[in-house]
């Protein structure tokens, strides 16, 4: 066995082999894959082998499209067959809600260049005569869908990697992964130790165990999954052309042709997590005991949807484990808290996503960042994974198991834009949680933290009904917006990530990692954080608390993402970065009477606080950092206190609120109010897909100073598109994200976010259009649930256009 390698990939399934191939494709040939048994051992060998492009996240859908297109290339490179069957796929809709979902997905595909279409029952029957369309309203047809040979595809990846210089070592389990002080790794096996610059955990069913060798608790869990293969069936083999895939969400099943018979699999409700205490070391090409009683209801439904199954004998029953993350997306990228340790795990749809995972990870390792925003599968989205990390909350195995089971059960459920899922909640709460709950708060969860969405009024449902249209929360949110604009509102600020940066080198370090101007003591600035290519990897508020002492504020869900970046760029000494996201919480108050309210409880001159000022003050009985800033676009303040002081601050504020018309408001109102000012939001308008000039953040970049990461790329940016605001002639449904923007009869842009701006009484969409079209009054159309709605580009904010109220 070799003694050194640039990269050791652990795991020889389709994902590990894809990572190995893409590393060689991008130029690294000193790479080795170590597999405990044979290639495809684990989940790969018994996979049904289907592939599709449908994914709610557009970047994931694009990577799935890349994966599918890659297979022909692999066949040409290696001479091996992947066993491709591009038969197309049909996803059925048996309810208006499901059809809405498919229409929304079809709209996204227009801008992505995917040739999908909505078809009716007659067209469904023409494509798949064995499908009973009774009760079916329509379907989404995707010509790229199909299936392949799992073993042949995996071996094609492996051969292509070997041809480019990679080595594959079989029948060699990894016993230890030991980090060295310089960030390299010793990978210990029975055959010897390999000293590697990088380690990739692509161990599939054993990813938890391999991760534990490095002190990791990876948020993934295997689930049992069953599918059936029938005997030869005349309705299949006498047809003369292969049947398309049919996904029947109502029956929780997928069906495709398998030779002269059929293959049908189920995502049933009474599902079972597998290997709760760990994957057995000797598990490999075994299957699990059949549990037909678990899928009996699903089979009965399938017999009605596909009557041919009633006459087809069952040839094979497959029950095997697959790994899932809590949200169903893979866990990919550099693990926060560990140098040069990479994850390529929980890739449940390996033959749809494996190629995209391998490409993104190889780009990340070799080029420093992937070419597109992959936060949806970034391992950092779940926060703290390493026992010594300080990047956020711990995700426990118990939490993971509950969320994985929920995700499995919802594999074919409609995903609504306003839906909140119940499993493992509440997970994290603040001291004021019970106060809000007593007032009728309807909560959502943001990265595990309970956040008020809105307050249900007396007599209303105590929850929001999931919908693609304006929901039952509409009037309640309108009332909260009116309270803020007409008097004053109060809302928590716990759903922001917060970091303390201190030490003699703090200012110099911030000048390197932040692209914007740094504030003077007692002042606040806004700053993007950029990657070397100039892409936006953070949207920060920077507060100077004093000499060489700063507080940074950004998205709560990006804590580990941002801490990973900070730690990877810290000097050996002189700077300390602490994640204080849940240690520093508090409230924001906003509205025309906010100054009056704060003045009643503050010990100090509130009137002297200018816009973007920050000052420590006693508020009632507690010491608070008071910041004159507001995301609502109104006169407002943020009050930051220690966790232990939040409840005392709340009671002090409420005791002084009489006669002000003060009212609590939630995130639904917050997002409505920010639209009136055209304020962008992280991972909507701002994220790694975008650069500062095209989003409007360019005005916060300190080009004169330079010297920061991404400075050259930002200076050279020549935007081809621009983020703009539209007022939409909508009726019962507003935009969500990624709806196509039609200009002169062609799709020329896309929506990033939007909704109903209650105070302005207008439906608003934010989105990108070509620079040359970004002019006041541009007439466009935005596709919402299959209908083109007139939209007009506007450049003047719908509220406080000159900023007099916000800054006054």
PDB file of N, CA and C in Angstrom, residues 223-279:
ATOM      1  N   UNK A 223     -32.464   4.515   6.598  1.00  0.00           N
ATOM      2  CA  UNK A 223     -33.865   4.102   6.641  1.00  0.00           C
ATOM      3  C   UNK A 223     -34.052   2.864   5.776  1.00  0.00           C
ATOM      4  N   UNK A 224     -34.903   1.961   6.226  1.00  0.00           N
ATOM      5  CA  UNK A 224     -35.255   0.813   5.395  1.00  0.00           C
ATOM      6  C   UNK A 224     -36.143   1.284   4.244  1.00  0.00           C
ATOM      7  N   UNK A 225     -35.925   0.697   3.075  1.00  0.00           N
ATOM      8  CA  UNK A 225     -36.703   1.085   1.893  1.00  0.00           C
ATOM      9  C   UNK A 225     -36.970  -0.160   1.058  1.00  0.00           C
ATOM     10  N   UNK A 226     -38.226  -0.327   0.657  1.00  0.00           N
ATOM     11  CA  UNK A 226     -38.615  -1.536  -0.070  1.00  0.00           C
ATOM     12  C   UNK A 226     -39.108  -1.221  -1.481  1.00  0.00           C
ATOM     13  N   UNK A 227     -38.753  -2.103  -2.410  1.00  0.00           N
ATOM     14  CA  UNK A 227     -39.355  -2.071  -3.737  1.00  0.00           C
ATOM     15  C   UNK A 227     -39.546  -3.502  -4.233  1.00  0.00           C
ATOM     16  N   UNK A 228     -40.461  -3.649  -5.176  1.00  0.00           N
ATOM     17  CA  UNK A 228     -40.830  -4.951  -5.716  1.00  0.00           C
ATOM     18  C   UNK A 228     -40.509  -5.004  -7.195  1.00  0.00           C
ATOM     19  N   UNK A 229     -40.119  -6.180  -7.680  1.00  0.00           N
ATOM     20  CA  UNK A 229     -39.909  -6.424  -9.103  1.00  0.00           C
ATOM     21  C   UNK A 229     -40.849  -7.543  -9.516  1.00  0.00           C
ATOM     22  N   UNK A 230     -41.618  -7.315 -10.578  1.00  0.00           N
ATOM     23  CA  UNK A 230     -42.611  -8.302 -11.000  1.00  0.00           C
ATOM     24  C   UNK A 230     -42.038  -9.288 -12.015  1.00  0.00           C
ATOM     25  N   UNK A 231     -42.796 -10.343 -12.224  1.00  0.00           N
ATOM     26  CA  UNK A 231     -42.510 -11.274 -13.314  1.00  0.00           C
ATOM     27  C   UNK A 231     -42.801 -10.583 -14.648  1.00  0.00           C
ATOM     28  N   UNK A 232     -42.467 -11.255 -15.731  1.00  0.00           N
ATOM     29  CA  UNK A 232     -42.784 -10.726 -17.062  1.00  0.00           C
ATOM     30  C   UNK A 232     -44.287 -10.486 -17.182  1.00  0.00           C
ATOM     31  N   UNK A 233     -44.617  -9.338 -17.793  1.00  0.00           N
ATOM     32  CA  UNK A 233     -46.007  -8.909 -17.856  1.00  0.00           C
ATOM     33  C   UNK A 233     -46.342  -8.506 -19.290  1.00  0.00           C
ATOM     34  N   UNK A 234     -47.332  -9.143 -19.928  1.00  0.00           N
ATOM     35  CA  UNK A 234     -47.629  -8.865 -21.345  1.00  0.00           C
ATOM     36  C   UNK A 234     -47.859  -7.386 -21.637  1.00  0.00           C
ATOM     37  N   UNK A 235     -48.563  -6.672 -20.753  1.00  0.00           N
ATOM     38  CA  UNK A 235     -48.827  -5.252 -20.993  1.00  0.00           C
ATOM     39  C   UNK A 235     -47.534  -4.446 -21.063  1.00  0.00           C
ATOM     40  N   UNK A 236     -46.442  -5.031 -20.573  1.00  0.00           N
ATOM     41  CA  UNK A 236     -45.148  -4.367 -20.608  1.00  0.00           C
ATOM     42  C   UNK A 236     -44.369  -4.795 -21.838  1.00  0.00           C
ATOM     43  N   UNK A 237     -44.125  -6.095 -21.990  1.00  0.00           N
ATOM     44  CA  UNK A 237     -43.216  -6.528 -23.060  1.00  0.00           C
ATOM     45  C   UNK A 237     -43.860  -6.546 -24.431  1.00  0.00           C
ATOM     46  N   UNK A 238     -45.190  -6.470 -24.527  1.00  0.00           N
ATOM     47  CA  UNK A 238     -45.831  -6.450 -25.834  1.00  0.00           C
ATOM     48  C   UNK A 238     -46.041  -5.028 -26.353  1.00  0.00           C
ATOM     49  N   UNK A 239     -45.644  -4.045 -25.562  1.00  0.00           N
ATOM     50  CA  UNK A 239     -45.905  -2.665 -25.946  1.00  0.00           C
ATOM     51  C   UNK A 239     -45.014  -2.195 -27.090  1.00  0.00           C
ATOM     52  N   UNK A 240     -43.781  -2.677 -27.127  1.00  0.00           N
ATOM     53  CA  UNK A 240     -42.870  -2.293 -28.203  1.00  0.00           C
ATOM     54  C   UNK A 240     -41.988  -1.114 -27.887  1.00  0.00           C
ATOM     55  N   UNK A 241     -42.302  -0.341 -26.855  1.00  0.00           N
ATOM     56  CA  UNK A 241     -41.472   0.790 -26.417  1.00  0.00           C
ATOM     57  C   UNK A 241     -41.474   0.803 -24.893  1.00  0.00           C
ATOM     58  N   UNK A 242     -40.341   1.208 -24.339  1.00  0.00           N
ATOM     59  CA  UNK A 242     -40.227   1.157 -22.883  1.00  0.00           C
ATOM     60  C   UNK A 242     -41.129   2.198 -22.236  1.00  0.00           C
ATOM     61  N   UNK A 243     -41.749   1.804 -21.147  1.00  0.00           N
ATOM     62  CA  UNK A 243     -42.634   2.685 -20.408  1.00  0.00           C
ATOM     63  C   UNK A 243     -41.836   3.781 -19.691  1.00  0.00           C
ATOM     64  N   UNK A 244     -42.442   4.944 -19.522  1.00  0.00           N
ATOM     65  CA  UNK A 244     -41.769   5.988 -18.729  1.00  0.00           C
ATOM     66  C   UNK A 244     -41.881   5.680 -17.244  1.00  0.00           C
ATOM     67  N   UNK A 245     -41.062   6.369 -16.445  1.00  0.00           N
ATOM     68  CA  UNK A 245     -41.260   6.337 -14.998  1.00  0.00           C
ATOM     69  C   UNK A 245     -42.588   7.012 -14.678  1.00  0.00           C
ATOM     70  N   UNK A 246     -43.256   6.519 -13.658  1.00  0.00           N
ATOM     71  CA  UNK A 246     -44.445   7.198 -13.156  1.00  0.00           C
ATOM     72  C   UNK A 246     -44.286   7.361 -11.652  1.00  0.00           C
ATOM     73  N   UNK A 247     -44.219   8.605 -11.211  1.00  0.00           N
ATOM     74  CA  UNK A 247     -44.202   8.910  -9.780  1.00  0.00           C
ATOM     75  C   UNK A 247     -45.627   9.241  -9.362  1.00  0.00           C
ATOM     76  N   UNK A 248     -46.137   8.500  -8.395  1.00  0.00           N
ATOM     77  CA  UNK A 248     -47.504   8.695  -7.925  1.00  0.00           C
ATOM     78  C   UNK A 248     -47.472   9.145  -6.466  1.00  0.00           C
ATOM     79  N   UNK A 249     -47.332  10.431  -6.231  1.00  0.00           N
ATOM     80  CA  UNK A 249     -47.205  10.907  -4.850  1.00  0.00           C
ATOM     81  C   UNK A 249     -48.389  10.536  -3.971  1.00  0.00           C
ATOM     82  N   UNK A 250     -49.583  10.508  -4.562  1.00  0.00           N
ATOM     83  CA  UNK A 250     -50.747  10.130  -3.770  1.00  0.00           C
ATOM     84  C   UNK A 250     -50.637   8.726  -3.216  1.00  0.00           C
ATOM     85  N   UNK A 251     -49.972   7.856  -3.947  1.00  0.00           N
ATOM     86  CA  UNK A 251     -49.771   6.483  -3.499  1.00  0.00           C
ATOM     87  C   UNK A 251     -48.404   6.241  -2.910  1.00  0.00           C
ATOM     88  N   UNK A 252     -47.614   7.306  -2.762  1.00  0.00           N
ATOM     89  CA  UNK A 252     -46.270   7.220  -2.161  1.00  0.00           C
ATOM     90  C   UNK A 252     -45.393   6.209  -2.904  1.00  0.00           C
ATOM     91  N   UNK A 253     -45.514   6.189  -4.239  1.00  0.00           N
ATOM     92  CA  UNK A 253     -44.791   5.161  -4.991  1.00  0.00           C
ATOM     93  C   UNK A 253     -44.138   5.734  -6.242  1.00  0.00           C
ATOM     94  N   UNK A 254     -43.146   4.995  -6.736  1.00  0.00           N
ATOM     95  CA  UNK A 254     -42.548   5.246  -8.044  1.00  0.00           C
ATOM     96  C   UNK A 254     -42.538   3.919  -8.798  1.00  0.00           C
ATOM     97  N   UNK A 255     -42.779   3.995 -10.102  1.00  0.00           N
ATOM     98  CA  UNK A 255     -42.863   2.783 -10.918  1.00  0.00           C
ATOM     99  C   UNK A 255     -42.080   2.982 -12.205  1.00  0.00           C
ATOM    100  N   UNK A 256     -41.379   1.941 -12.620  1.00  0.00           N
ATOM    101  CA  UNK A 256     -40.685   1.954 -13.894  1.00  0.00           C
ATOM    102  C   UNK A 256     -40.654   0.537 -14.459  1.00  0.00           C
ATOM    103  N   UNK A 257     -40.306   0.453 -15.732  1.00  0.00           N
ATOM    104  CA  UNK A 257     -40.141  -0.849 -16.365  1.00  0.00           C
ATOM    105  C   UNK A 257     -38.812  -1.461 -15.942  1.00  0.00           C
ATOM    106  N   UNK A 258     -38.824  -2.761 -15.685  1.00  0.00           N
ATOM    107  CA  UNK A 258     -37.608  -3.514 -15.365  1.00  0.00           C
ATOM    108  C   UNK A 258     -37.588  -4.740 -16.280  1.00  0.00           C
ATOM    109  N   UNK A 259     -36.837  -4.644 -17.372  1.00  0.00           N
ATOM    110  CA  UNK A 259     -36.832  -5.724 -18.352  1.00  0.00           C
ATOM    111  C   UNK A 259     -38.201  -5.880 -18.975  1.00  0.00           C
ATOM    112  N   UNK A 260     -38.770  -7.067 -18.836  1.00  0.00           N
ATOM    113  CA  UNK A 260     -40.114  -7.347 -19.361  1.00  0.00           C
ATOM    114  C   UNK A 260     -41.181  -7.266 -18.272  1.00  0.00           C
ATOM    115  N   UNK A 261     -40.758  -6.779 -17.097  1.00  0.00           N
ATOM    116  CA  UNK A 261     -41.694  -6.604 -15.992  1.00  0.00           C
ATOM    117  C   UNK A 261     -41.659  -5.179 -15.471  1.00  0.00           C
ATOM    118  N   UNK A 262     -42.040  -5.012 -14.222  1.00  0.00           N
ATOM    119  CA  UNK A 262     -42.120  -3.695 -13.602  1.00  0.00           C
ATOM    120  C   UNK A 262     -41.367  -3.675 -12.269  1.00  0.00           C
ATOM    121  N   UNK A 263     -40.925  -2.484 -11.903  1.00  0.00           N
ATOM    122  CA  UNK A 263     -40.310  -2.244 -10.599  1.00  0.00           C
ATOM    123  C   UNK A 263     -41.107  -1.124  -9.936  1.00  0.00           C
ATOM    124  N   UNK A 264     -41.568  -1.370  -8.715  1.00  0.00           N
ATOM    125  CA  UNK A 264     -42.312  -0.341  -8.006  1.00  0.00           C
ATOM    126  C   UNK A 264     -41.799  -0.252  -6.573  1.00  0.00           C
ATOM    127  N   UNK A 265     -41.490   0.990  -6.130  1.00  0.00           N
ATOM    128  CA  UNK A 265     -40.996   1.225  -4.779  1.00  0.00           C
ATOM    129  C   UNK A 265     -41.896   2.168  -4.030  1.00  0.00           C
ATOM    130  N   UNK A 266     -41.765   2.158  -2.697  1.00  0.00           N
ATOM    131  CA  UNK A 266     -42.696   2.894  -1.851  1.00  0.00           C
ATOM    132  C   UNK A 266     -41.961   3.697  -0.777  1.00  0.00           C
ATOM    133  N   UNK A 267     -42.503   4.890  -0.494  1.00  0.00           N
ATOM    134  CA  UNK A 267     -42.100   5.683   0.666  1.00  0.00           C
ATOM    135  C   UNK A 267     -43.303   5.739   1.599  1.00  0.00           C
ATOM    136  N   UNK A 268     -43.408   4.691   2.392  1.00  0.00           N
ATOM    137  CA  UNK A 268     -44.604   4.464   3.195  1.00  0.00           C
ATOM    138  C   UNK A 268     -44.550   5.223   4.511  1.00  0.00           C
ATOM    139  N   UNK A 269     -45.718   5.471   5.106  1.00  0.00           N
ATOM    140  CA  UNK A 269     -45.796   6.190   6.370  1.00  0.00           C
ATOM    141  C   UNK A 269     -45.272   5.366   7.552  1.00  0.00           C
ATOM    142  N   UNK A 270     -45.642   4.096   7.696  1.00  0.00           N
ATOM    143  CA  UNK A 270     -45.111   3.303   8.815  1.00  0.00           C
ATOM    144  C   UNK A 270     -43.687   2.813   8.534  1.00  0.00           C
ATOM    145  N   UNK A 271     -42.752   3.762   8.441  1.00  0.00           N
ATOM    146  CA  UNK A 271     -41.380   3.435   8.030  1.00  0.00           C
ATOM    147  C   UNK A 271     -40.505   3.138   9.251  1.00  0.00           C
ATOM    148  N   UNK A 272     -39.356   2.530   8.992  1.00  0.00           N
ATOM    149  CA  UNK A 272     -38.475   2.088  10.073  1.00  0.00           C
ATOM    150  C   UNK A 272     -37.054   2.613   9.898  1.00  0.00           C
ATOM    151  N   UNK A 273     -36.543   3.386  10.867  1.00  0.00           N
ATOM    152  CA  UNK A 273     -35.103   3.675  10.882  1.00  0.00           C
ATOM    153  C   UNK A 273     -34.334   2.375  11.075  1.00  0.00           C
ATOM    154  N   UNK A 274     -33.172   2.291  10.459  1.00  0.00           N
ATOM    155  CA  UNK A 274     -32.358   1.071  10.533  1.00  0.00           C
ATOM    156  C   UNK A 274     -31.059   1.356  11.280  1.00  0.00           C
ATOM    157  N   UNK A 275     -30.557   0.354  11.949  1.00  0.00           N
ATOM    158  CA  UNK A 275     -29.249   0.429  12.609  1.00  0.00           C
ATOM    159  C   UNK A 275     -29.158   1.653  13.519  1.00  0.00           C
ATOM    160  N   UNK A 276     -30.107   1.742  14.444  1.00  0.00           N
ATOM    161  CA  UNK A 276     -30.154   2.895  15.356  1.00  0.00           C
ATOM    162  C   UNK A 276     -28.865   3.021  16.156  1.00  0.00           C
ATOM    163  N   UNK A 277     -28.278   1.900  16.530  1.00  0.00           N
ATOM    164  CA  UNK A 277     -27.064   1.916  17.349  1.00  0.00           C
ATOM    165  C   UNK A 277     -25.789   1.835  16.526  1.00  0.00           C
ATOM    166  N   UNK A 278     -25.893   1.967  15.201  1.00  0.00           N
ATOM    167  CA  UNK A 278     -24.702   1.933  14.350  1.00  0.00           C
ATOM    168  C   UNK A 278     -24.787   0.837  13.310  1.00  0.00           C
ATOM    169  N   UNK A 279     -24.206   1.104  12.138  1.00  0.00           N
ATOM    170  CA  UNK A 279     -24.200   0.124  11.049  1.00  0.00           C
ATOM    171  C   UNK A 279     -23.233  -1.011  11.384  1.00  0.00           C
TER     172      UNK A 279
END
